[in-house]
Amino acid sequence: MSESLPAVRHLLEPTGDDLRRWLLERSLPGFRYAQIRHWIFAGRAKSFDDMTDLPKSLREALAADFRLWTTRVAEHKHSDDGTEKLLVELADGQQIECVLLRDGARRTICISTQVGCAMGCVFCASGLNGVERNLTAGEIVEQMLLLDRLLPADERLSHIVVMGMGEPLANVDRLLPALAEATSPTGLGISARRITISTVGLPPAIDRLARENCRFNLAVSLHAPDDALRNELVRVNKSIGLGEILRSADRYFEASGRRLTFEYVLLGGLNDQVDHARRLTALLGGRSALVNLIPYNPVAGLPYRTPSAAAVNRFVEVLRAAGVNVQIRERKGDKIDAACGQLRRANLLSSNSTAGPAVHQVAPSGL
Ligand code: SF4
């Protein structure tokens, strides 16, 4: 994986005191720092020129030394249900996706943490070509702000799910500073309790999160009730195993006191049978957890199909009869390829090859 990053001084990069130092070097008053941050996060400035209570000379100096945005929106799609999806082109030409979901009063965003993904979920578009690179913290923050600026003036983002392209815990060094900006009272001011990190299950990183910052909700994607099937569906599992993943999830639960969520994509005929549900129940072993079932949405080019309604109902019944807390995840934005990786892949394919588009199925519905 390449670690080369765009050679720009990104104002949204939460590197600590870059902007503060810059202001000090120019003997500018400290309150300018708070003013600039206010414009970035609460004021929704789209350019330095929008920061109208800064002297023009300061705005020009900032524009000369910093870039507020390093990305460009390559595509913006709207769905009838209020979902909006952005295909975002990074400074190095790579593309990622992020989504805004509207659900009642909730304004949830789903953000990406890597270009591509190395986890190898066979049904997912994001990982089909492996991982290209980690996103910078600034690029993660930038997605939040691009989506925030889609809202009208009287609405604010309420929830974040880190479920977009990439494995968040494979880029935890950049993710945590970005989420610090999301939770900061002078940033987006979103409660950590309203932020969910979704992982395929990387035990060392889950343990690190439990030690360093367990304020966030953790969602672990299982997709199979045993290692034999999970090794086929989530290839990284071969080197980890469900037992160790569940033990690390338990440690996170102990540290955080936050109820765990387990994600399970239902693939027609593959992992959606009554026997799978029984074995999943046994695997969870009475844990206090929520199971999110996500019926697969098939896409040309991949050999997986939607489970029947009857199969979904039977699966739910088995889990509920065993006392497992279950919800079926409503898919939002299907018409705009809201499942992660789909839009980017369709775009790549239309410019590069003849294969059909694929899909990442963990499209959030506002956890
Ligand atoms: S489903 Fe998530 S973890 Fe799996 S390959 Fe896709 S982006 Fe990576």
mmCIF file of C-alpha atoms in Angstrom, residues 197 205-211 213-218 246-260:
data_model
loop_
_atom_site.group_PDB
_atom_site.id
_atom_site.type_symbol
_atom_site.label_atom_id
_atom_site.label_comp_id
_atom_site.label_asym_id
_atom_site.label_seq_id
_atom_site.Cartn_x
_atom_site.Cartn_y
_atom_site.Cartn_z
ATOM 1 C CA ILE A 197 -17.003 2.539 13.990
ATOM 2 C CA ALA A 205 -6.819 -2.397 16.960
ATOM 3 C CA ILE A 206 -10.028 -3.113 18.894
ATOM 4 C CA ASP A 207 -7.915 -3.529 22.043
ATOM 5 C CA ARG A 208 -6.120 -0.286 21.302
ATOM 6 C CA LEU A 209 -9.433 1.482 20.899
ATOM 7 C CA ALA A 210 -10.622 -0.013 24.193
ATOM 8 C CA ARG A 211 -7.473 1.316 25.901
ATOM 9 C CA ASN A 213 -10.754 5.802 23.316
ATOM 10 C CA CYS A 214 -13.769 3.627 23.968
ATOM 11 C CA ARG A 215 -16.361 6.379 23.783
ATOM 12 C CA PHE A 216 -17.498 5.260 20.332
ATOM 13 C CA ASN A 217 -19.957 2.537 19.379
ATOM 14 C CA LEU A 218 -18.340 -0.507 17.864
ATOM 15 C CA LEU A 246 -15.342 -11.954 19.756
ATOM 16 C CA ARG A 247 -12.940 -11.948 22.706
ATOM 17 C CA SER A 248 -11.605 -8.527 21.679
ATOM 18 C CA ALA A 249 -15.172 -7.273 21.151
ATOM 19 C CA ASP A 250 -15.976 -8.460 24.683
ATOM 20 C CA ARG A 251 -12.977 -6.534 26.025
ATOM 21 C CA TYR A 252 -14.218 -3.420 24.233
ATOM 22 C CA PHE A 253 -17.644 -3.932 25.782
ATOM 23 C CA GLU A 254 -16.088 -4.293 29.243
ATOM 24 C CA ALA A 255 -14.057 -1.121 28.772
ATOM 25 C CA SER A 256 -16.806 0.964 27.213
ATOM 26 C CA GLY A 257 -20.018 -0.381 28.694
ATOM 27 C CA ARG A 258 -21.497 0.260 25.237
ATOM 28 C CA ARG A 259 -23.672 -2.442 23.745
ATOM 29 C CA LEU A 260 -21.953 -4.143 20.826
#
